[in-house]
Structures are given as C-alpha cells and as structure tokens.
XYZ file of C-alpha atoms in Angstrom:
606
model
C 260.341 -8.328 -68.924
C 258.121 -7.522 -66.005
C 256.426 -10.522 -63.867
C 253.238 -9.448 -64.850
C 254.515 -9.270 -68.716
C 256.459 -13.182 -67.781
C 252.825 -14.492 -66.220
C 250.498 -12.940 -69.319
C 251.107 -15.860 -71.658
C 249.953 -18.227 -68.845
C 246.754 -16.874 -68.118
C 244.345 -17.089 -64.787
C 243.699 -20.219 -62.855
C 241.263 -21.997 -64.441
C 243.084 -21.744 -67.989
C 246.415 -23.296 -66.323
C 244.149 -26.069 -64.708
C 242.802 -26.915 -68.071
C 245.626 -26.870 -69.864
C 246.956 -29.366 -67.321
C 243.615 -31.211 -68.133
C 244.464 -31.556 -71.985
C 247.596 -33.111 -71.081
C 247.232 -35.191 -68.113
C 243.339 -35.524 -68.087
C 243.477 -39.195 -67.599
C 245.798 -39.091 -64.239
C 244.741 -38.690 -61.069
C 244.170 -35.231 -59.758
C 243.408 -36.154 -55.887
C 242.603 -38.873 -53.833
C 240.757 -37.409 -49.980
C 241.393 -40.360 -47.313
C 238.180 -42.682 -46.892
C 235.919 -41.095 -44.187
C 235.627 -42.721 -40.783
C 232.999 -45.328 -40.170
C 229.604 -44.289 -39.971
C 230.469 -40.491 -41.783
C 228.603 -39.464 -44.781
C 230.328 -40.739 -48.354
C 231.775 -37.869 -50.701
C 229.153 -37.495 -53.393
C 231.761 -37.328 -55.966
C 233.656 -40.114 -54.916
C 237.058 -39.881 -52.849
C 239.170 -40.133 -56.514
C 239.022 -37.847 -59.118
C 240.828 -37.791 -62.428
C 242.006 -34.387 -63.660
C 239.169 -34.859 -66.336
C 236.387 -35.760 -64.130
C 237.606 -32.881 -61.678
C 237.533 -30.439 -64.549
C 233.768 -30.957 -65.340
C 232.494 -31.466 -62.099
C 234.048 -28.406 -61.479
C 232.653 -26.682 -64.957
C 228.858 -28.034 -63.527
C 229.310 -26.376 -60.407
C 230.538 -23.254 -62.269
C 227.201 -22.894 -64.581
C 225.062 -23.430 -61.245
C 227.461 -20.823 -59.123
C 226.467 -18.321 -62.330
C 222.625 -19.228 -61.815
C 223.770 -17.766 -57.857
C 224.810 -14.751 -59.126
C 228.486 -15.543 -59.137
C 230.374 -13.691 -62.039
C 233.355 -11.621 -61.918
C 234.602 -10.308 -58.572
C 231.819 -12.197 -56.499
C 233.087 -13.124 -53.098
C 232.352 -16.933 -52.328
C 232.740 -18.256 -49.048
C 233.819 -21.985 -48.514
C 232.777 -23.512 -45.234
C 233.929 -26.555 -46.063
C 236.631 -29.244 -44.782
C 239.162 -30.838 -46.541
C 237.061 -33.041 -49.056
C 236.634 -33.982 -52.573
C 233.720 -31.387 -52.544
C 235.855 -28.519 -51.625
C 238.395 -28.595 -54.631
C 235.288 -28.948 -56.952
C 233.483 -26.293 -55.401
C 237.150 -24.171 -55.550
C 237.748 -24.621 -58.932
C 233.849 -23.912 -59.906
C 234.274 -20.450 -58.438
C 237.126 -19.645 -60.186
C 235.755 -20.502 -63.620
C 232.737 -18.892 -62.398
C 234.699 -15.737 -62.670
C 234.863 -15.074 -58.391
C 237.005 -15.513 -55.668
C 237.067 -18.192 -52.830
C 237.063 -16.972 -49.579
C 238.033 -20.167 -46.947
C 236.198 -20.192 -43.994
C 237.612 -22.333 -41.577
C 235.001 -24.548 -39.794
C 237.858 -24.607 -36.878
C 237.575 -20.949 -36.379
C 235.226 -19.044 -33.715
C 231.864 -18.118 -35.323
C 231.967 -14.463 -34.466
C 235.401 -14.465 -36.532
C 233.939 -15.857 -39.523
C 230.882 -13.522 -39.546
C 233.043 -10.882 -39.696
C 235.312 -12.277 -42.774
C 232.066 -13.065 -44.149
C 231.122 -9.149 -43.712
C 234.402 -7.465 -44.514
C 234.695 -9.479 -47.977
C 231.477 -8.669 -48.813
C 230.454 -12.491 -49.377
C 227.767 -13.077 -51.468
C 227.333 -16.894 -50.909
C 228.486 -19.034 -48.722
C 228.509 -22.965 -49.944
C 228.784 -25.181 -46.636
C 229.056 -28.837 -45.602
C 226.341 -28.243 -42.511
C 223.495 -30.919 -43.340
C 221.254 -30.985 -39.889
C 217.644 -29.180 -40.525
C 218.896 -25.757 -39.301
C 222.367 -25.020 -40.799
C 224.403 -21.601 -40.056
C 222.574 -18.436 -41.589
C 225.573 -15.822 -42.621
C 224.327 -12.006 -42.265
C 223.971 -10.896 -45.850
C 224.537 -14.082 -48.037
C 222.874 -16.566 -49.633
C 224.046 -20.140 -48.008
C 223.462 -23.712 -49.408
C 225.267 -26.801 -48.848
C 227.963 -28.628 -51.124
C 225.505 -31.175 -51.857
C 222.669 -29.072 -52.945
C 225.269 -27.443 -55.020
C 226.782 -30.510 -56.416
C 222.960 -32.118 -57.481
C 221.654 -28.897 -58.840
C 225.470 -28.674 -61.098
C 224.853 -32.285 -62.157
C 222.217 -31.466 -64.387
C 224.308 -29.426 -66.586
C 226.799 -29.218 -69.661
C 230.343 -30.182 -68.212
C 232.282 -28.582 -71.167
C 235.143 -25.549 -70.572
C 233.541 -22.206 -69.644
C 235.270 -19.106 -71.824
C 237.408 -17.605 -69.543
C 236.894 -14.593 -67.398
C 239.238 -13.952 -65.038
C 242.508 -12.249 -65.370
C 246.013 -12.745 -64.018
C 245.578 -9.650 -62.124
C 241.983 -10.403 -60.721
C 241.590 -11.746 -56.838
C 241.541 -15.335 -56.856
C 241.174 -15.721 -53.025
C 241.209 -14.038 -49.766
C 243.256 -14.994 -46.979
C 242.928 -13.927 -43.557
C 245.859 -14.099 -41.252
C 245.789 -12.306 -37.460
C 245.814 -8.409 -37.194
C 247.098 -5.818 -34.375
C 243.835 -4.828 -34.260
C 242.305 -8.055 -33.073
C 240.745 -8.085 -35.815
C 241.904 -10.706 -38.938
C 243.075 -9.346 -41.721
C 242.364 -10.221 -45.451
C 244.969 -10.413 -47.683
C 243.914 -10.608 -51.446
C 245.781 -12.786 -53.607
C 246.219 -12.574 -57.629
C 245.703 -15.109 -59.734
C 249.370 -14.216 -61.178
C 250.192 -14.933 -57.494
C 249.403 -18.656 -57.562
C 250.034 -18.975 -61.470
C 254.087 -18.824 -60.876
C 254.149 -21.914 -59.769
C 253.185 -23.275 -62.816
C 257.307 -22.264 -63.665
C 260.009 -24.777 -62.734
C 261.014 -24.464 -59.531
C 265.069 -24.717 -59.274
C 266.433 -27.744 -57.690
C 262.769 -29.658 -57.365
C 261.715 -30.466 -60.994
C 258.210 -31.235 -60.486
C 256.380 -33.753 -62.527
C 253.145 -35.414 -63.473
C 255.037 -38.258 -61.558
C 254.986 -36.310 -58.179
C 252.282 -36.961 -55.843
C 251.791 -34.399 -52.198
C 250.558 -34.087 -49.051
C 247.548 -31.842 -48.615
C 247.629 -31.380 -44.765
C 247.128 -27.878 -44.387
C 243.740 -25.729 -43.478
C 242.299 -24.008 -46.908
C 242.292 -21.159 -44.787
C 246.114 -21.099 -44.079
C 249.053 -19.370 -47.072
C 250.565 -22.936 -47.161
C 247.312 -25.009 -48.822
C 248.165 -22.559 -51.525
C 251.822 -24.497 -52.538
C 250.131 -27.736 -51.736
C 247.367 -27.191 -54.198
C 248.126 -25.398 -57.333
C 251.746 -27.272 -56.982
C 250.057 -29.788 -57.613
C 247.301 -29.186 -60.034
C 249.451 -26.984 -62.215
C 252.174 -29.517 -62.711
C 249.996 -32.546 -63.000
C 250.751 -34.142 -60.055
C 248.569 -36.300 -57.374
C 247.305 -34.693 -54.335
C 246.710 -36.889 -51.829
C 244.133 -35.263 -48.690
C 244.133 -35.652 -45.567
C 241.219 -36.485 -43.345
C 239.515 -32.989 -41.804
C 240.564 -32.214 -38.656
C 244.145 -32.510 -37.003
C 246.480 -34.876 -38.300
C 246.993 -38.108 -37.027
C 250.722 -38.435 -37.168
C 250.232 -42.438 -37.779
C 247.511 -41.513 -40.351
C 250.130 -39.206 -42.324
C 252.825 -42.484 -42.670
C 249.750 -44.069 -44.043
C 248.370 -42.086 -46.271
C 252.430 -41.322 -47.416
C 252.900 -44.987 -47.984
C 249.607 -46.107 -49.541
C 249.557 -43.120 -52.305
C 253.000 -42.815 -52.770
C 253.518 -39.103 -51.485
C 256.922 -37.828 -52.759
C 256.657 -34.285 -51.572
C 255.693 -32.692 -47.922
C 254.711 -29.173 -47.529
C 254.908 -28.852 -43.308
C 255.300 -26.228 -40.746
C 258.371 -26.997 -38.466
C 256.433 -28.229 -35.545
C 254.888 -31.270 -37.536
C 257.954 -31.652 -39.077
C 260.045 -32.426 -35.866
C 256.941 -34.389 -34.801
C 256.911 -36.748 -38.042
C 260.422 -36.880 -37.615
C 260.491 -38.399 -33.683
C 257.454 -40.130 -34.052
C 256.969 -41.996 -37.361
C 260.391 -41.423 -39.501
C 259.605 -44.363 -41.351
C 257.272 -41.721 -43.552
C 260.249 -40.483 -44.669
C 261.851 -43.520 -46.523
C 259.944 -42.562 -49.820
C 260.561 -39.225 -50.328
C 261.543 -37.257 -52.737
C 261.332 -33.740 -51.384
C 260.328 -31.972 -47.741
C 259.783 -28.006 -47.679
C 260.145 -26.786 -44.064
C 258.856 -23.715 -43.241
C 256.519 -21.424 -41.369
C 259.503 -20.754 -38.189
C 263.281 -21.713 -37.552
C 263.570 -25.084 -37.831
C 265.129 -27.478 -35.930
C 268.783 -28.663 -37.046
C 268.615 -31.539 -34.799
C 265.415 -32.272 -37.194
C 266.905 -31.454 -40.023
C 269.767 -33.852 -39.738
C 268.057 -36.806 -38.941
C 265.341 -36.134 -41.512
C 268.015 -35.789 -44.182
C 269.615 -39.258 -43.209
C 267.196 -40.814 -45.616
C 269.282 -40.947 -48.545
C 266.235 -40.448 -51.031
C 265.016 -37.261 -49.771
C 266.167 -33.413 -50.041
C 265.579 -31.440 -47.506
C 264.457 -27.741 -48.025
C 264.195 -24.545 -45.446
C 261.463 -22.269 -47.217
C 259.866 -19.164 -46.619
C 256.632 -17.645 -47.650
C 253.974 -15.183 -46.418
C 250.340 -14.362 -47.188
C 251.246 -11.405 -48.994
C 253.316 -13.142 -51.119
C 251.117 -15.467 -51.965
C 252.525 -19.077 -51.539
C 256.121 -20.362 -50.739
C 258.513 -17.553 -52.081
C 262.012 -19.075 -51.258
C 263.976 -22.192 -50.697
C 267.391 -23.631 -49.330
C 268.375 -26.864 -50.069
C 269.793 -28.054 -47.032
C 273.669 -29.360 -46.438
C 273.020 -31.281 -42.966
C 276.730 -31.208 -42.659
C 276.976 -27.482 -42.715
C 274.227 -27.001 -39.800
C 275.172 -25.784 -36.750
C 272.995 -25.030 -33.571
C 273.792 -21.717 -32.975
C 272.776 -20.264 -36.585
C 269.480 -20.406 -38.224
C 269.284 -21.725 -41.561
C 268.781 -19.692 -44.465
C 265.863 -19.473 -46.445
C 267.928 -19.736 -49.788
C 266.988 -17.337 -53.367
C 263.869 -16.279 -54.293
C 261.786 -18.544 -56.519
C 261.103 -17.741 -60.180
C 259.309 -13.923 -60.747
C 259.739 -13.466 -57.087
C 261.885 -10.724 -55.999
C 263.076 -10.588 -52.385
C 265.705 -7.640 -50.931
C 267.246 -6.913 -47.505
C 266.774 -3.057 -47.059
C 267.171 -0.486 -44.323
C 264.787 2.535 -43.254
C 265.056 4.323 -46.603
C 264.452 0.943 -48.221
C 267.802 1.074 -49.986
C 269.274 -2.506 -50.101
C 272.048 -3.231 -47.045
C 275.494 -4.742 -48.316
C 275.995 -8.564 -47.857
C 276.055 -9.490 -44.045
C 274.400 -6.312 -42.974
C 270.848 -6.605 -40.976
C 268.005 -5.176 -42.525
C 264.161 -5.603 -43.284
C 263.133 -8.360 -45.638
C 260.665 -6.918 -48.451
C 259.308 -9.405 -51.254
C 258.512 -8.540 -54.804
C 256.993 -9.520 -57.940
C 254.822 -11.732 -59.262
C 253.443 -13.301 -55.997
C 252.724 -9.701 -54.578
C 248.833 -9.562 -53.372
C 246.870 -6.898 -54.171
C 246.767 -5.637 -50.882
C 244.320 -6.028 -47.901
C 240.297 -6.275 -48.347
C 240.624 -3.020 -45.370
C 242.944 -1.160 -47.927
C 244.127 1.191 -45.046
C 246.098 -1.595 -43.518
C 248.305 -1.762 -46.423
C 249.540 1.698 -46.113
C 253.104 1.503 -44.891
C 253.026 -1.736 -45.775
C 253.257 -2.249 -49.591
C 255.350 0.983 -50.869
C 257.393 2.043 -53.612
C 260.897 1.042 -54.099
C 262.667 4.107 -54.301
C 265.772 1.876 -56.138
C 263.352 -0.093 -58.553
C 260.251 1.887 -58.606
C 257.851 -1.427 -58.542
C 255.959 -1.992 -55.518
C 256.986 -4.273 -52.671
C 255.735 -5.415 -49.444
C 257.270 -4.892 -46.125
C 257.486 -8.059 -44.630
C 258.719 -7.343 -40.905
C 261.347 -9.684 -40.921
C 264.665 -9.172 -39.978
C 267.279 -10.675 -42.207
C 270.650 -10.224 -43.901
C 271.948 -11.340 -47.209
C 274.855 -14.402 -47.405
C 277.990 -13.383 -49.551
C 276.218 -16.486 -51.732
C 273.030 -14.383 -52.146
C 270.992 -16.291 -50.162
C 268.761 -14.913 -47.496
C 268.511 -15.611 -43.634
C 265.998 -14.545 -41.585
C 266.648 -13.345 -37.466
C 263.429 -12.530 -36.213
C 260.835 -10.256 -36.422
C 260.747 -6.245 -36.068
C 257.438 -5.726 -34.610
C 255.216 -7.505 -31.756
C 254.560 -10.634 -34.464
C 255.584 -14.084 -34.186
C 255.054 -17.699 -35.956
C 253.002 -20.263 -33.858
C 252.670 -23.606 -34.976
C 253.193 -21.902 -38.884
C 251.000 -19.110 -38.626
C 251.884 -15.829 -38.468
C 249.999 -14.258 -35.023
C 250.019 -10.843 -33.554
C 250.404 -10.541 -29.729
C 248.520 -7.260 -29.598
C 245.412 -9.045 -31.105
C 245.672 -12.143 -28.476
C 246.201 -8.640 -25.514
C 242.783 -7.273 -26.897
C 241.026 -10.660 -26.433
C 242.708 -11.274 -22.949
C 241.788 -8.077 -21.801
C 238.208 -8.603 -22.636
C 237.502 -10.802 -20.629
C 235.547 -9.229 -17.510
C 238.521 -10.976 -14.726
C 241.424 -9.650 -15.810
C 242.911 -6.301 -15.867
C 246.109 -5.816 -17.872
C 247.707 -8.298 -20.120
C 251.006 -9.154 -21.615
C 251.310 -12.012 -23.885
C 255.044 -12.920 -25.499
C 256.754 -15.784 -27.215
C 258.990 -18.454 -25.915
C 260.658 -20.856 -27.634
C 261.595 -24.689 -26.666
C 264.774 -26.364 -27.208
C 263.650 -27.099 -31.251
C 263.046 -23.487 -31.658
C 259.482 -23.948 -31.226
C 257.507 -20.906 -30.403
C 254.774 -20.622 -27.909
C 252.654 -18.037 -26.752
C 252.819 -17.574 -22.766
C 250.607 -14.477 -20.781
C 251.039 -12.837 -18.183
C 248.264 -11.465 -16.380
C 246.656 -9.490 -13.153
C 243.334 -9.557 -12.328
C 241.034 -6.720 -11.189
C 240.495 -8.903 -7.962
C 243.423 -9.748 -7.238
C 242.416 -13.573 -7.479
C 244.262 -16.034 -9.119
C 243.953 -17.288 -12.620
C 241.348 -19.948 -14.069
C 243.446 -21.408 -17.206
C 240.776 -23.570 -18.508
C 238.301 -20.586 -18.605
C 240.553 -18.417 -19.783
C 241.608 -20.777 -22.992
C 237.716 -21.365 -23.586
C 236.654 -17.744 -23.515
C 239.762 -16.756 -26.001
C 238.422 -20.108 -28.421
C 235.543 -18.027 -28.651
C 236.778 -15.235 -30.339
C 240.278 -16.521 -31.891
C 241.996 -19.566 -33.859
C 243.176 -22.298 -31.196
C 247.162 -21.529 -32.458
C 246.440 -17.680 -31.264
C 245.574 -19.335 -27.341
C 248.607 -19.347 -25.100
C 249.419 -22.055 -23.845
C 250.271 -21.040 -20.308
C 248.736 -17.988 -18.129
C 250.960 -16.580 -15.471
C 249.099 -14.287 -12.574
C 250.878 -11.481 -11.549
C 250.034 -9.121 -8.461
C 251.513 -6.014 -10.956
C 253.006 -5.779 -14.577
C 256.637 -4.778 -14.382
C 257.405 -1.505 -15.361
C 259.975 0.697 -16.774
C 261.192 4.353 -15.135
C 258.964 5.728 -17.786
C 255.783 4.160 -16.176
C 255.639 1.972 -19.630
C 254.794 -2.242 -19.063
C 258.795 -3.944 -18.905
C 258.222 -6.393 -21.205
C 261.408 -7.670 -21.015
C 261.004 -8.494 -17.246
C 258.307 -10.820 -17.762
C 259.899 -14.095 -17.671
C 258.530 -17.586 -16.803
C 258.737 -18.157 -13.054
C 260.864 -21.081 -12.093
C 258.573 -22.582 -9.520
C 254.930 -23.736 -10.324
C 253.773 -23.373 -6.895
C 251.059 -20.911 -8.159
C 249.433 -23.472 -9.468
C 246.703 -25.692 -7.737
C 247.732 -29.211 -6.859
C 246.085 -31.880 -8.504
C 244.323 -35.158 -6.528
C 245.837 -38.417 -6.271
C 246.207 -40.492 -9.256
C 242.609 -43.004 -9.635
C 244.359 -46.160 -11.466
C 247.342 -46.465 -13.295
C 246.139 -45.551 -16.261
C 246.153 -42.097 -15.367
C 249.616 -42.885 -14.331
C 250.824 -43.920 -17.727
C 248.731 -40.922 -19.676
C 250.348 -38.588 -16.619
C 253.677 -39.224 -17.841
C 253.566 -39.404 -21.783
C 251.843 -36.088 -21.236
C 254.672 -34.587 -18.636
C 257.032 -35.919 -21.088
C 255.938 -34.205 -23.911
C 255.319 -30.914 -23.012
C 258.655 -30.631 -20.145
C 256.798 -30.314 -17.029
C 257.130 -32.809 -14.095
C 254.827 -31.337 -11.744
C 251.670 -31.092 -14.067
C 248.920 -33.344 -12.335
C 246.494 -34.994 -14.093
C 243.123 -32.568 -13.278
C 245.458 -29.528 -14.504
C 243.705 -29.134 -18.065
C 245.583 -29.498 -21.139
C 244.813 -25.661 -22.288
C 246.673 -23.215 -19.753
C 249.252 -25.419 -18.749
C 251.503 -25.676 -21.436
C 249.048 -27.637 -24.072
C 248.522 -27.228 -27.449
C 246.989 -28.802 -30.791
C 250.453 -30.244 -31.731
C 251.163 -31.156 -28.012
C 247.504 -33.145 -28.386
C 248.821 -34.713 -31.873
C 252.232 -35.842 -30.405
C 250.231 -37.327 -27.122
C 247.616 -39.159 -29.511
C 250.865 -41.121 -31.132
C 252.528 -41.661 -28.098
C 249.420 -43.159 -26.794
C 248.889 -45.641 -29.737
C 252.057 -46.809 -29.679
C 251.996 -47.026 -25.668
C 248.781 -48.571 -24.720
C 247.498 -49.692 -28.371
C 244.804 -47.313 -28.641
C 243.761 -44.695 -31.209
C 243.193 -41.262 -29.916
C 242.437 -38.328 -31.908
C 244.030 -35.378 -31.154
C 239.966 -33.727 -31.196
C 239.212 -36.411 -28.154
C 242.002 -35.068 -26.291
C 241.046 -31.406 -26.617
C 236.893 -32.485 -25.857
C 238.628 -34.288 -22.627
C 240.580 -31.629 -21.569
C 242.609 -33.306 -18.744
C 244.569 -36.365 -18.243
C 241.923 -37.736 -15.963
C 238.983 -37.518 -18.333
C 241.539 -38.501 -20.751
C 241.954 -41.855 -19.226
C 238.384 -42.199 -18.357
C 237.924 -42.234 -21.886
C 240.319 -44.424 -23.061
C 238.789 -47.054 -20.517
C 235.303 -46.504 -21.540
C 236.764 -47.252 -25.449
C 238.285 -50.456 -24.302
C 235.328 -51.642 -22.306
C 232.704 -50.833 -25.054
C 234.855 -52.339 -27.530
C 235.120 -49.339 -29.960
C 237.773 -48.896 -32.274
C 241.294 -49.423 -30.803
C-alpha cells in the first residue's frame, strides 16, 4: 500500500482535528501563557477546550468564506503565538485554504514578497494602532475584527473540502538566491502524525511545548502532535524565550514533551535543568547535538532522550534515535535513527542508487511527508526526482549521511554551501547577496563555525571598496532589514583582499578567524561596576575576553540565543528580569547596564 493509499482513510486536517474533537472534546486543547501586564487580553480567552477551539474555529471559517476564502486561497497569518492564531489556523483550513505564516520577526520587504509569490489573498493580522500594514494585493483585517464578525455565526462542522493531497501551508525557509523559498506542504504531510510514533506512544495524557515560530518546519510537530493525538499544548509567550519562563510554564502545565533545536536545548540544560525533572520525552534536532548535553539531560531518570531529523520538504520531524548516553562518544555524531511511519528515507550516490551500509552518500526522504514542491516550481527541479530503484518521487535533501549496519541513519554534513543556525536551515550565498548590497563593501565571504557544543555560527569576511574598516553594528542593522536575525553573522572580519586560489577563484578554505582581535576598536573604561558584572557574564558566554562593553552585541560574536542565555544569567546574577528583546533594543553592555539601573531606580518589574 502506497502512503498516499495508508493516509486516504484519515482524511485532511480539519477531519483529523474533529475527529479528535468527538473524542476528547472536553480536554484541553491549549493553554497561551498570560500576557504581560498592561498587554491587550486574548479575546478568546488564554484556555481553550478542544470543543470550544473547534467552533471558534468553524465561526471564523464561515466569515473567512464571506472573504472569499475557499479552496486553494492563500491566507496569510501575521500573527504571534496566541490563542487567536490557532483559531484563525484551523478556520482556514476548514475554510478550504492554506495558511501562509508570516513572521512578525521578519524584515518587511521579506514578507511583501512571500505575500506576492503565494499569491495571498488576505492577510489576517494582530496590528491594532489606526494605520495597520497595507499588503500589495490583499485584503488585510485584524484577528479581532475577524474573531467579532465569526461570533455571530453557526459554530457547527463545515462539510469538508480539502483533500489529503491539497496545500495545507506554505513554508518559507532561506534560498541561494537571496530570495526565501516556499515550500508547500500536503495535508497528508502533517496527517502522518496522527500514526503512532515508535518508541513515544503519544496520548491524550501528553501535554507540549509550543516554543517555536509558526513560520519555522518545527511548529509543525509541535502542533498537529498535539492536536491530532489529543494532547495539551501549552504556548509560549511571543517573542524569544525566556529560559526561566520555559521551567515555568513546564512545571505549571505539566509539559511532558519538548520539541527544541540543539542550541536551546544545551541552554535549558546549563541554565534551568530543573525543567527537566518531569519529562517524559525531549526531541533534539535542527544540528548535531551536543553529547556533553545529551548526557546530562538524560540523567533524569524520567525522561528519553531523542536525536531527530526533519526538513521543510518533508514536512515535520521525519526521524528519531532514542538515545543510549552510554554509547556517546565526542568524536561521532549521533544518528538520527529510522524513518517515522509512511516516511521513507535512503542514502544514495550520484545515480541515486542506494550506497551499502557504512558507505557515504546523499540523504533523500520519501513518502508521505513529501511537499508538493516549491510555490517557484523551477526551484524544485533537481531537487525532487524520480527514483530510478522505486520509481516514486523523492527529495534531495543535501545531506551527507551513511547508513548503520542497524539501519539507522547518521548524518555528516552538508553537500552544498547550506548550513543549520540556531535550527534553521540558511544558505550562505543568500546572506553574500545581502552583504554585498550594501553600498561599503566590496566582496563577501560568509562561512560557518562551530563552538565546542557543535554550535554553528555564521562569521564574514569582508573588504571594503575603501579600504576602511568595518562598522559591525551597521552592518547587522542593514542585513535585519532584508533577512531573519538567525541569517546575521555574528562576527564581520575586514580583510585588505579575499584569498585566492591559482585559478583566480575566492580560497574559501583560507578564510579562518584571526587569532588576535586587535582589528577591533577598543572600548572606554568601565562607568560603575555594573557594567563590570554585565561585562563579564557577557565575555563568558560568548568566549571572548577582550570584548569591551561599547562593542555592540551584533558583530561581535552576539546572537538571539547568546541574548537568551545573558537574560538568565542576569536574573540569577543581579535579580533582575531581562528579556532577551531589551538586550537586542540596547545593543551594548553599556546601555545594557544603563538600563538595568534605570529598572531598579523606577521600580519596574525585577
């Protein structure tokens, strides 16, 4: 039997959801995290029972149709997490369209050109000031406009519309091209996890984490794992996560499953292991994780510890290893384990034939979580092909891998000029492009290093068309312009000349990170010893001694998780709560401080 034969029975999205409805209608189906002080209140209340989720979400379907919204309409969601947003999601879907996540987070002149490319029709938004965003050929009105214009109507199940092989959603993940590239994803692609998964055996009983963006592959497992098994999602506040915040929200609604990339892994891990204690299950995935992580995390004797794997154009998580800490070693990454239920994965070589046990190869992924290709359709070519052993299509992933005598899978590296950051999956030719844009700087080199963990960051190396050295802070703010903040390096390097090969091509490979930091300017003396005790938390956290408190965060070896790990450090240090968003909008250690001393003199929250 084929996947798509296995997945026919099941139906589209909206059917699983209600079936889930008929059986666990009175349970909770999500609880979002109270809003801070002062912040509007969720219309629909902050927790929802899978009933009263199920016709909120049938209103907002009827009123979506009275938009226009039938099958194959594009719907744009520029929308936070919130109780609004799954409503609004599920409406869409029973509406007969597909969701297409806009992340608030995300430069403007990205999203207008999502909102182009997908051919968006509406876009629902949580903007409420008297002159919200205008997107260039759709219609735009808020969630609340939505929500009180739905409540008017009949609440009962819609006949169904979609199919299992319609688009449910479309994901956009970063392209060679520098420009981001949609990936369109079945509703068979998100329906499979409906199926058991081996080794996990999720139940109504389960509650999860729902950290990640809607934009971003992994929401997918957080979400319909949950609301296709019954389960309890529990949502995070918007924004980046507090990692205090996630050992609260873990303890108070009893999370027994995390979903994380490795970097917020290893950070939960050092910072707040305590979260931990109650667990039932961790997936790890998104880069190589850390073993040193991994064994620690899996002292707690409750909790199992999985490596996964997944990519956009599979749809959700498409692997996992359940992981033996006392078979780790440093030197060998872990393996990714089998492929989940109607998920085929293969190790191949050129001719796509599948390699022999031990022998290096591409990965390629299969089956039921295949997307139906890219909204620019050209980009697929090359991409997803024929199988010349199976005849089905599968999808080139670009990872390099090899098979265990076991049958499990481990992944290397990568094949091509693409590497994970933070979880997502960026191109370094797209972060070139922007680099090179800007009017300074002449050519432009940007690779990946990794840390100790086996953390990757993105480091450039530049020359300028003056000759004059580098501004890091501008640089970081132009690129946040026009790309995510994980596609931003997190250090520039000036060079006088790019390195280069006999052939007159750039030497990549001689580009290395210079010892010294004398290229650097030297920062002023230290104001109070405040600065002195922010100074160090931050040197200590991202490995650098001679960073001085007016070098700014961005440029010099910062990043969002960098600004998450210093806003714990900081609570637990000086008693203060710091977002990791206050840290970015302060941009050095001595506005930093500044800050933090205005908070304690005006007596805000501490």
């Amino acid at each position: 039997m084929s996947a798509d034969q296995a997945l026919e029975p099941l139906g589209s999205l909206p059917t699983l959801f209600e079936r889930t409805v008929s059986r666990h209608g009175g349970r909770t189906a999500l609880v979002v995290d109270a809003p801070p002080q002062g912040a509007p209140r969720p219309r629909v209340g902050s927790s929802l029972t899978y009933a009263r989720l199920n016709s909120l979400a049938n209103q907002a379907a009827r009123q979506l149709r009275s938009h226009g919204v039938e099958r194959g309409t594009a719907v744009g969601l520029h929308l936070d997490r919130s109780a609004e947003l799954y409503v609004v999601m599920l409406g869409v879907l029973k509406a007969g369209g597909h969701v297409v996540p806009l992340n608030p987070a995300h430069p403007r002149r990205m999203l207008d050109h999502i909102v182009t490319e997908a051919r968006v029709r509406l876009v629902v938004h949580q903007q409420e000031e008297a002159d919200p965003p205008r997107w260039s050929g759709a219609e735009d009105l808020t969630a609340d406009e939505l929500l009180v214009q739905a409540s008017r109507l009949a609440d009962g199940d819609l006949a169904p519309v979609a199919s299992p092989e319609d688009t449910a959603f479309v994901l956009y993940t970063s392209g060679s091209t520098g420009r981001p590239k949609g990936t369109r994803i079945a509703h068979r692609g998100l329906a499979r996890l409906a199926l058991p998964v081996p080794g996990l055996a999720l139940t109504e009983e389960d509650c999860l984490l729902q950290q990640a963006a809607p934009s971003f592959a992994a929401s997918m497992n957080e979400v319909w794992l949950t609301f296709l098994n019954g389960a309890k999602l529990a949502v995070l506040p918007p924004g980046l996560p507090s990692l205090s915040v996630v050992r609260r929200i873990v303890e108070e609604q009893g999370v027994t499953l995390l979903s994380l990339p490795c970097g917020l892994f290893n950070l939960l891990v050092d910072n707040e292991p305590a979260a931990l204690a109650k667990l039932r299950a961790v997936f790890v995935s998104g880069d190589f994780p850390s073993p040193r992580h991994l064994r620690r995390a899996a002292r707690e004797p409750s909790v199992r510890i999985f490596n996964g794997y997944g990519c956009t154009e599979n749809s959700a998580i498409s692997a996992l290893f359940p992981v033996d800490p006392d078979a780790l070693t440093d030197s060998d990454p872990v393996p990714v384990g089998k492929p989940l239920p109607l998920v085929g994965m293969a190790v191949v070589d050129e001719r796509l034939t599948a390699c022999p046990p031990g022998d290096p190869g591409e990965l390629v992924v299969s089956g039921a979580g295949l997307a139906l290709g890219y909204v620019d359709a050209a980009l697929g070519e090359g991409r997803f092909v024929t199988s010349p052993e199976t005849g089905e299509t599968v999808y080139r992933t670009g990872d390099r891998a090899y098979v265990t005598a076991d049958g499990d899978i481990v992944v290397t590296g990568r094949g091509d000029g693409q590497v994970k950051v933070r979880g997502y999956r960026v191109e370094t030719g797209a972060v070139e492009l922007a680099l090179r844009a800007v009017e300074s700087i002449d050519q432009a080199v940007v690779k990946p290093f990794r840390d100790a963990d086996g953390e990757a960051r993105l480091v450039a190396f530049c020359t300028t068309r003056d000759g004059e050295a580098l501004d890091a802070m501008a640089l970081s703010t132009a690129l946040m312009a026009e790309l995510p903040d994980y596609m931003v390096p997190s250090t520039y390097h000036h060079l006088d000349r790019m390195p280069t090969t006999v052939n007159g091509k750039t030497d990549r490979s001689a580009l290395t990170e210079p010892d010294d930091v004398q290229e650097r300017k030297r920062a002023n003396p230290m104001a109070n010893p405040l600065e002195g005790v922010v100074l160090q938390v931050w040197r200590d956290i991202i490995g650098d001694p001679e960073v001085a408190v007016d070098d700014p965060f961005l440029g010099h070896g910062g990043n969002s998780l960098h600004f998450v790990q210093l806003a714990s450090t900081l609570e637990k240090v000086l008693a203060v709560k710091v977002t990791a968003e206050e840290i970015f909008r302060n941009g050095d250690v001595r506005k930093l401080a500044a800050h933090i001393e205005e908070k304690r003199a005006s007596g805000l929250p501490r």
